[in-house]
Amino acid sequence: MPQDKGLYMPVNIPQLDDKFINNLDQYSLPEIAFHVAKNLLGDDIADDDLKAIIYDAISFLAPVVKLEENVFVLELFHGPSLAFKDFGARFMSRVMSYFLEADEKQLDVLVATSGDTGGAVALGFLGVPNTRVTILFPKGKVSDIQELQLTTNGQNIRAVEIDGTFDDCQALVKQAFTDAELNEKFRLTSANSINIARLIPQTFYYFNAYAQLLKQGIDKVVFSVPSGNFGNIGAGLLAWKMGLPVEHFIAATNVNDTVPEFLKTGVYQPKPSVATLSNAMDVGDPSNWVRIADLFKDDIEKLKTLVTGYRYDDDETLNAIKFIYDNNNYVACPHTAIAWQALKDWQQDNYRGDFAGVFLSTAHPCKFPDVYPRSVAGKIIVPERVKALAKKNKKSVALGKDFEGFKKYLLENK
Ligand SMILES: *Cc1c(COP(=O)(O)O)cnc(C)c1O
């Protein structure tokens, strides 16, 4: 974290050349990833090393699946932790270990999770020499499978259960990064989407989704993004800044609707987070919002015309899950269902049923088994690696939400 408590942003965002954009359909996901990363990172990582990092990190696909005319789902849950956060976490962990020298002080990664980040980051760093990960998660507010993914890793991964909300976990982590004593004793780094190294790889799949549609002759695309901390849609907007010709973005939230409210009223008013069925989006003060505001600092009106916000409560989320299942025979996770509903509402509100709508599916439905009515739950195919988790031992430390207690724990458990 910069000491002024802001977030790092690229000083300038270079445009990708037209030739690349117009021929996106000729490239595979890792090829696109290399080209986009190279455009942003320049020569900071040698080409061969960058290629190796990308082929190792992005080792699974992000297919665009057609549900009906002009409604597509971009499935981002085919990585090891079954959530889109694998893209960011795997790329970031490999970049960090690339820059870590063997004789340096251990890298201490602190990460707050509302559910999916912790699992992706843990698997990204598991066994990476000279690193340690401390995961903070809100007690009782993550699903059973998520908790197993957080607490059964062992090795260089430890889990801390905080008696509070995700916002409390995030506040503890942020405070640790600006605490002088902790910074002197540890080499601390963040693995949340406040870390720019997580955002960059999330731009890759927007380009790749567009490429898949181009192959079908489609070039007018609207992305609907289920949003919590606004890293995912922030990456989409970064892709747009780099030259991806997206017609429109939809920021879909649950009742934690700080951003949809802002887009409507022009007033950014953070609120305490409220627990919902889409728990990974229970964020009242999205940390990546400042990045989006920065991307549009010269033209805030452009932001308001490019992005529309929609918000849904838990009943609407459940209705959406049922509707998608009944009509498309597809099981969406609760976050994904919110993005689908927002897309349908936007297409209707704007008479733009002719634009290809792509809603992002951020997690595999099996991560949220308690959410579904029985008829739908029975249709979910649980991957083998999830079944294996149940046999492992859970291990975590319980702490309150006060910073002094957390600091003491860190100092006493070097
Ligand atoms: C993290 C997460 C989100 C929210 O993504 P942000 O980048 O924080 O906006 C949505 N859905 C799922 C399943 C997630 O894990």
Coordinates of C-alpha atoms and ligand atoms in Angstrom, one line a residue:
M1 CA 0.0 0.0 0.0
P2 CA 1.3 3.5 -0.7
Q3 CA 1.8 5.4 2.5
D4 CA -0.8 8.0 1.5
K5 CA -3.4 5.1 1.9
G6 CA -4.4 5.3 -1.8
L7 CA -3.9 2.6 -4.4
Y8 CA -1.3 2.2 -7.1
M9 CA -2.3 2.8 -10.7
P10 CA -0.3 2.6 -13.9
V11 CA 1.1 6.1 -14.6
N12 CA -0.1 5.8 -18.2
I13 CA -2.2 3.1 -19.8
P14 CA -0.9 2.4 -23.3
Q15 CA -3.4 1.6 -26.1
L16 CA -3.2 -1.8 -27.8
D17 CA -2.7 -1.6 -31.5
D18 CA -5.8 -1.9 -33.8
K19 CA -4.3 -4.8 -35.6
F20 CA -4.3 -6.8 -32.4
I21 CA -7.8 -5.8 -31.4
N22 CA -9.2 -6.5 -34.9
N23 CA -7.6 -9.9 -35.0
L24 CA -8.4 -11.0 -31.5
D25 CA -10.2 -14.1 -32.8
Q26 CA -6.9 -15.4 -34.1
Y27 CA -5.3 -15.7 -30.6
S28 CA -5.6 -18.2 -27.7
L29 CA -6.2 -17.1 -24.1
P30 CA -2.5 -17.3 -23.1
E31 CA -1.5 -15.5 -26.3
I32 CA -3.9 -12.7 -25.6
A33 CA -2.7 -12.6 -22.0
F34 CA 0.9 -12.3 -23.1
H35 CA 0.2 -9.5 -25.5
V36 CA -1.9 -7.5 -23.0
A37 CA 0.5 -8.0 -20.1
K38 CA 3.4 -7.0 -22.3
N39 CA 1.6 -3.8 -23.3
L40 CA 1.3 -2.8 -19.6
L41 CA 4.5 -4.2 -18.1
G42 CA 6.9 -3.3 -20.9
D43 CA 10.3 -4.8 -20.3
D44 CA 9.9 -5.2 -16.5
I45 CA 9.7 -9.0 -17.0
A46 CA 11.6 -10.6 -19.8
D47 CA 9.4 -12.0 -22.6
D48 CA 10.3 -15.6 -22.0
D49 CA 9.8 -15.3 -18.2
L50 CA 6.4 -13.5 -18.7
K51 CA 5.3 -16.3 -21.1
A52 CA 6.3 -18.9 -18.6
I53 CA 4.4 -17.1 -15.8
I54 CA 1.3 -16.8 -18.0
Y55 CA 1.3 -20.4 -19.2
D56 CA 1.7 -21.7 -15.7
A57 CA -0.9 -19.3 -14.1
I58 CA -3.6 -19.3 -16.8
S59 CA -3.7 -23.0 -17.3
F60 CA -7.5 -23.4 -17.7
L61 CA -10.1 -22.0 -20.0
A62 CA -12.7 -19.2 -19.7
P63 CA -15.4 -20.3 -22.2
V64 CA -18.3 -18.1 -23.3
V65 CA -21.4 -20.3 -23.3
K66 CA -24.6 -19.3 -25.2
L67 CA -27.8 -19.6 -23.1
E68 CA -30.2 -18.0 -25.6
E69 CA -30.2 -15.4 -28.3
N70 CA -27.8 -12.5 -27.3
V71 CA -27.4 -13.9 -23.7
F72 CA -24.0 -15.6 -23.0
V73 CA -22.3 -16.6 -19.8
L74 CA -18.6 -16.2 -19.4
E75 CA -17.5 -19.0 -17.2
L76 CA -14.6 -18.0 -15.0
F77 CA -14.7 -20.8 -12.5
H78 CA -12.6 -23.5 -14.2
G79 CA -9.5 -22.9 -12.1
P80 CA -8.4 -24.8 -9.0
S81 CA -10.4 -22.9 -6.4
L82 CA -13.5 -22.8 -8.7
A83 CA -13.8 -19.0 -8.7
F84 CA -12.6 -16.2 -11.1
K85 CA -10.2 -15.1 -8.4
D86 CA -7.8 -17.9 -9.6
F87 CA -6.9 -15.6 -12.5
G88 CA -5.6 -12.8 -10.3
A89 CA -4.2 -14.9 -7.5
R90 CA -2.2 -17.3 -9.6
F91 CA -0.7 -14.6 -11.8
M92 CA 0.1 -12.4 -8.8
S93 CA 1.8 -15.2 -6.8
R94 CA 4.0 -16.2 -9.7
V95 CA 5.0 -12.6 -10.4
M96 CA 5.8 -12.1 -6.7
S97 CA 7.9 -15.2 -6.4
Y98 CA 9.7 -14.2 -9.7
F99 CA 10.8 -11.0 -8.1
L100 CA 11.8 -12.6 -4.8
E101 CA 15.5 -13.3 -4.3
A102 CA 16.5 -16.4 -2.4
D103 CA 18.3 -14.6 0.4
E104 CA 15.6 -12.0 1.0
K105 CA 13.4 -11.6 4.1
Q106 CA 10.2 -13.8 3.9
L107 CA 7.3 -12.2 2.1
D108 CA 4.3 -12.0 4.3
V109 CA 1.1 -11.9 2.4
L110 CA -2.0 -10.6 4.3
V111 CA -5.3 -11.2 2.7
A112 CA -8.9 -10.4 3.8
T113 CA -11.5 -12.6 2.2
S114 CA -15.3 -12.6 1.9
G115 CA -15.0 -16.2 0.8
D116 CA -13.3 -16.8 -2.6
T117 CA -10.2 -14.7 -2.5
G118 CA -8.7 -16.7 0.4
G119 CA -9.0 -20.0 -1.3
A120 CA -7.5 -18.7 -4.6
V121 CA -4.6 -16.9 -2.9
A122 CA -3.9 -19.9 -0.6
L123 CA -3.7 -22.3 -3.6
G124 CA -1.7 -19.7 -5.6
F125 CA 1.0 -19.5 -2.9
L126 CA 0.9 -22.9 -1.4
G127 CA 4.5 -24.3 -1.1
V128 CA 6.1 -21.2 -2.7
P129 CA 9.4 -20.9 -0.9
N130 CA 10.1 -17.9 1.3
T131 CA 6.4 -16.8 1.4
R132 CA 3.7 -17.0 4.0
V133 CA 0.1 -16.2 3.7
T134 CA -2.2 -15.1 6.5
I135 CA -5.9 -15.2 5.5
L136 CA -8.5 -13.2 7.5
F137 CA -12.1 -14.4 7.1
P138 CA -15.4 -13.3 8.8
K139 CA -16.6 -15.9 11.2
G140 CA -19.7 -17.7 10.1
K141 CA -20.0 -15.7 6.9
V142 CA -18.3 -18.0 4.4
S143 CA -19.8 -21.2 3.0
D144 CA -18.7 -24.6 4.3
I145 CA -16.7 -25.4 1.2
Q146 CA -15.1 -22.0 1.3
E147 CA -14.1 -22.5 4.9
L148 CA -12.5 -25.8 4.0
Q149 CA -10.6 -24.2 1.2
L150 CA -9.3 -21.6 3.6
T151 CA -8.4 -23.7 6.7
T152 CA -7.1 -27.0 5.4
N153 CA -4.0 -25.9 3.5
G154 CA -1.3 -26.1 6.1
Q155 CA 2.4 -25.5 5.1
N156 CA 2.9 -21.8 4.5
I157 CA -0.8 -20.9 4.8
R158 CA -2.6 -19.9 8.0
A159 CA -6.2 -18.9 8.6
V160 CA -7.5 -16.3 11.1
E161 CA -11.2 -16.2 11.8
I162 CA -12.4 -12.7 12.7
D163 CA -15.4 -12.1 14.9
G164 CA -16.8 -9.4 12.5
T165 CA -17.6 -8.7 8.9
F166 CA -15.5 -8.7 5.7
D167 CA -15.2 -5.0 6.0
D168 CA -13.6 -5.5 9.5
C169 CA -11.2 -8.0 8.0
Q170 CA -10.3 -5.6 5.2
A171 CA -9.8 -2.7 7.7
L172 CA -7.4 -4.8 9.8
V173 CA -5.3 -5.7 6.8
K174 CA -5.2 -2.1 5.5
Q175 CA -4.2 -0.8 8.9
A176 CA -1.4 -3.4 9.2
F177 CA 0.1 -2.1 5.9
T178 CA 0.4 1.4 7.3
D179 CA 1.6 0.3 10.8
A180 CA 5.2 1.4 11.3
E181 CA 6.2 -1.4 13.7
L182 CA 4.7 -4.2 11.6
N183 CA 6.4 -2.8 8.5
E184 CA 9.7 -2.8 10.2
K185 CA 9.5 -6.4 11.5
F186 CA 7.8 -8.0 8.4
R187 CA 8.0 -7.6 4.7
L188 CA 4.2 -7.2 4.2
T189 CA 2.3 -7.3 1.0
S190 CA -1.4 -7.5 0.0
A191 CA -3.1 -10.1 -2.0
N192 CA -6.5 -8.4 -2.2
S193 CA -7.6 -6.8 -5.4
I194 CA -6.1 -3.6 -3.9
N195 CA -2.9 -5.2 -5.4
I196 CA -2.6 -4.1 -9.0
A197 CA -1.0 -7.5 -9.9
R198 CA -4.4 -9.1 -9.4
L199 CA -6.2 -6.7 -11.6
I200 CA -4.0 -7.0 -14.7
P201 CA -4.6 -10.7 -15.3
Q202 CA -8.4 -10.1 -15.0
T203 CA -8.3 -7.9 -18.1
F204 CA -7.2 -11.0 -20.1
Y205 CA -10.5 -12.8 -20.0
Y206 CA -12.4 -9.7 -21.3
F207 CA -10.3 -9.7 -24.4
N208 CA -10.6 -13.5 -24.7
A209 CA -14.4 -13.3 -24.3
Y210 CA -14.6 -10.7 -27.0
A211 CA -12.4 -12.9 -29.2
Q212 CA -14.8 -15.9 -28.8
L213 CA -17.7 -13.7 -29.9
L214 CA -15.8 -12.3 -32.8
K215 CA -15.4 -15.8 -34.0
Q216 CA -19.2 -16.0 -34.2
G217 CA -19.4 -12.7 -36.1
I218 CA -20.5 -10.7 -33.1
D219 CA -18.7 -7.4 -32.3
K220 CA -21.2 -5.4 -30.2
V221 CA -20.9 -6.6 -26.6
V222 CA -22.2 -5.6 -23.2
F223 CA -20.6 -7.1 -20.1
S224 CA -22.6 -7.5 -16.9
V225 CA -20.3 -8.0 -13.9
P226 CA -21.4 -9.2 -10.4
S227 CA -19.6 -6.7 -8.2
G228 CA -18.4 -6.5 -4.6
N229 CA -15.0 -4.8 -4.3
F230 CA -15.2 -3.7 -7.9
G231 CA -11.9 -5.3 -8.9
N232 CA -13.5 -7.4 -11.6
I233 CA -15.4 -4.6 -13.4
G234 CA -12.4 -2.4 -12.7
A235 CA -10.3 -4.8 -14.8
G236 CA -13.0 -4.7 -17.5
L237 CA -12.8 -0.9 -17.6
L238 CA -9.0 -1.1 -17.7
A239 CA -9.4 -3.4 -20.8
W240 CA -11.7 -0.8 -22.3
K241 CA -9.1 1.9 -21.6
M242 CA -6.6 -0.2 -23.4
G243 CA -8.8 -0.3 -26.5
L244 CA -11.3 -3.2 -26.1
P245 CA -14.4 -1.9 -27.9
V246 CA -17.1 -2.7 -25.3
E247 CA -20.5 -1.0 -25.8
H248 CA -21.5 -1.0 -22.2
F249 CA -20.8 -2.3 -18.7
I250 CA -23.3 -3.2 -16.1
A251 CA -22.3 -3.1 -12.4
A252 CA -24.6 -5.7 -10.7
T253 CA -24.7 -5.7 -6.9
N254 CA -26.7 -7.2 -4.1
V255 CA -28.3 -4.8 -1.6
N256 CA -24.8 -3.5 -0.9
D257 CA -25.4 -0.9 -3.5
T258 CA -23.0 2.0 -2.9
V259 CA -21.9 2.1 -6.5
P260 CA -25.4 1.7 -8.2
E261 CA -26.5 4.6 -5.9
F262 CA -23.5 6.7 -6.9
L263 CA -24.2 6.1 -10.6
K264 CA -27.8 7.2 -10.0
T265 CA -27.3 10.1 -7.7
G266 CA -23.7 11.2 -8.2
V267 CA -23.1 10.8 -4.4
Y268 CA -20.6 8.2 -3.2
Q269 CA -21.8 7.2 0.2
P270 CA -20.1 4.1 1.8
K271 CA -22.3 2.1 4.1
P272 CA -21.7 -0.8 6.5
S273 CA -21.9 -4.1 4.7
V274 CA -25.1 -6.2 4.9
A275 CA -24.9 -10.0 4.8
T276 CA -26.6 -11.6 1.8
L277 CA -26.8 -14.9 -0.2
S278 CA -24.1 -13.5 -2.5
N279 CA -21.6 -13.2 0.3
A280 CA -18.6 -12.4 -1.9
M281 CA -20.2 -9.2 -2.8
D282 CA -21.1 -8.0 0.7
V283 CA -19.0 -4.9 0.5
G284 CA -20.2 -1.5 1.7
D285 CA -17.1 0.5 0.6
P286 CA -15.6 -1.1 -2.5
S287 CA -11.9 -0.6 -2.3
N288 CA -11.3 -0.6 -6.1
W289 CA -13.8 2.2 -6.6
V290 CA -11.0 4.8 -6.3
R291 CA -9.3 3.1 -9.3
I292 CA -12.4 3.4 -11.4
A293 CA -12.8 7.0 -10.4
D294 CA -9.2 7.6 -11.4
L295 CA -9.6 6.0 -14.8
F296 CA -12.4 8.5 -15.5
K297 CA -11.0 11.5 -13.5
D298 CA -11.0 13.6 -16.7
D299 CA -14.5 12.7 -17.7
I300 CA -16.8 11.4 -15.0
E301 CA -19.8 11.8 -17.3
K302 CA -18.3 9.2 -19.6
L303 CA -18.3 6.8 -16.6
K304 CA -22.0 7.4 -16.0
T305 CA -22.9 6.7 -19.7
L306 CA -20.6 3.7 -20.0
V307 CA -21.7 2.0 -16.8
T308 CA -25.2 1.3 -15.4
G309 CA -25.8 -0.1 -11.9
Y310 CA -28.5 -2.5 -10.8
R311 CA -29.1 -4.0 -7.4
Y312 CA -31.1 -7.0 -6.2
D313 CA -32.1 -8.4 -2.9
D314 CA -32.0 -12.1 -1.8
D315 CA -35.5 -12.9 -3.0
E316 CA -34.7 -11.5 -6.4
T317 CA -31.5 -13.5 -6.5
L318 CA -33.3 -16.8 -5.7
N319 CA -35.9 -16.0 -8.4
A320 CA -33.2 -15.4 -10.9
I321 CA -31.5 -18.7 -10.0
K322 CA -34.8 -20.6 -10.5
F323 CA -35.6 -18.8 -13.7
I324 CA -32.3 -19.6 -15.3
Y325 CA -32.6 -23.2 -14.2
D326 CA -36.2 -23.6 -15.5
N327 CA -35.6 -21.8 -18.8
N328 CA -32.0 -22.5 -19.7
N329 CA -31.3 -25.7 -17.6
Y330 CA -28.3 -23.9 -16.2
V331 CA -27.3 -23.6 -12.5
A332 CA -25.9 -20.1 -11.7
C333 CA -24.2 -19.3 -8.4
P334 CA -26.0 -16.5 -6.5
H335 CA -23.4 -13.8 -7.6
T336 CA -23.7 -14.9 -11.2
A337 CA -27.6 -14.9 -11.1
I338 CA -27.5 -11.2 -10.1
A339 CA -25.4 -10.4 -13.1
W340 CA -27.8 -12.3 -15.3
Q341 CA -30.8 -10.4 -13.9
A342 CA -29.0 -7.1 -14.4
L343 CA -28.2 -8.0 -18.0
K344 CA -31.8 -9.0 -18.8
D345 CA -33.1 -5.8 -17.1
W346 CA -30.6 -3.6 -19.0
Q347 CA -31.4 -5.2 -22.3
Q348 CA -35.1 -4.5 -21.7
D349 CA -34.7 -1.0 -20.3
N350 CA -32.6 0.1 -23.2
Y351 CA -34.3 -1.8 -26.0
R352 CA -30.9 -3.4 -26.7
G353 CA -31.8 -7.0 -27.0
D354 CA -29.7 -6.9 -30.2
F355 CA -26.4 -6.4 -28.4
A356 CA -24.7 -9.6 -27.3
G357 CA -25.0 -9.6 -23.5
V358 CA -22.3 -11.4 -21.6
F359 CA -22.7 -12.0 -17.9
L360 CA -19.7 -13.1 -15.9
S361 CA -20.0 -16.3 -13.9
T362 CA -17.7 -15.7 -11.0
A363 CA -17.9 -19.0 -9.1
H364 CA -19.0 -22.7 -9.5
P365 CA -22.4 -23.2 -8.0
C366 CA -21.2 -26.1 -5.8
K367 CA -19.5 -23.5 -3.5
F368 CA -22.9 -22.3 -2.2
P369 CA -24.9 -25.5 -1.6
D370 CA -27.2 -24.0 1.0
V371 CA -28.6 -21.4 -1.3
Y372 CA -30.5 -23.6 -3.7
P373 CA -33.9 -25.2 -3.6
R374 CA -33.5 -29.0 -3.5
S375 CA -34.6 -29.5 -7.1
V376 CA -31.8 -27.2 -8.3
A377 CA -29.1 -28.4 -5.9
G378 CA -29.5 -31.9 -7.1
K379 CA -28.4 -30.9 -10.6
I380 CA -25.0 -29.5 -9.5
I381 CA -22.1 -31.6 -10.4
V382 CA -19.5 -31.4 -7.5
P383 CA -15.9 -31.7 -8.8
E384 CA -13.8 -34.5 -7.2
R385 CA -11.3 -32.0 -5.7
V386 CA -14.1 -30.5 -3.7
K387 CA -15.3 -33.8 -2.3
A388 CA -11.7 -34.5 -1.2
L389 CA -11.6 -31.4 1.0
A390 CA -14.2 -32.7 3.4
K391 CA -11.7 -35.3 4.6
K392 CA -9.1 -32.8 5.6
N393 CA -8.6 -31.1 9.1
K394 CA -9.7 -27.5 9.5
K395 CA -7.3 -25.3 11.4
S396 CA -7.7 -21.6 12.2
V397 CA -7.1 -19.0 15.0
A398 CA -10.1 -17.0 16.3
L399 CA -9.6 -13.2 16.9
G400 CA -11.7 -10.2 17.6
K401 CA -11.9 -7.2 15.2
D402 CA -9.7 -4.9 17.1
F403 CA -6.4 -4.0 15.5
E404 CA -4.3 -4.3 18.7
G405 CA -5.3 -8.0 19.1
F406 CA -4.4 -8.7 15.4
K407 CA -1.1 -6.9 15.7
K408 CA -0.2 -8.9 18.9
Y409 CA -1.0 -12.1 17.1
L410 CA 1.3 -11.2 14.2
L411 CA 4.1 -10.2 16.5
E412 CA 3.8 -13.3 18.7
N413 CA 3.6 -15.7 15.7
K414 CA 6.5 -14.5 13.6
Ligands
LIG1 C1 -15.0 -11.8 -5.3 C2 -16.3 -12.2 -5.9 C3 -17.1 -11.3 -6.5 C4 -16.9 -9.8 -6.5 O1 -15.8 -9.4 -7.3 P1 -15.1 -8.0 -7.1 O2 -13.9 -8.0 -7.9 O3 -14.8 -7.9 -5.6 O4 -16.1 -7.0 -7.5 C5 -18.3 -11.8 -7.2 N1 -18.5 -13.1 -7.2 C6 -17.8 -14.0 -6.6 C7 -18.1 -15.4 -6.7 C8 -16.6 -13.6 -6.0 O5 -15.8 -14.5 -5.4

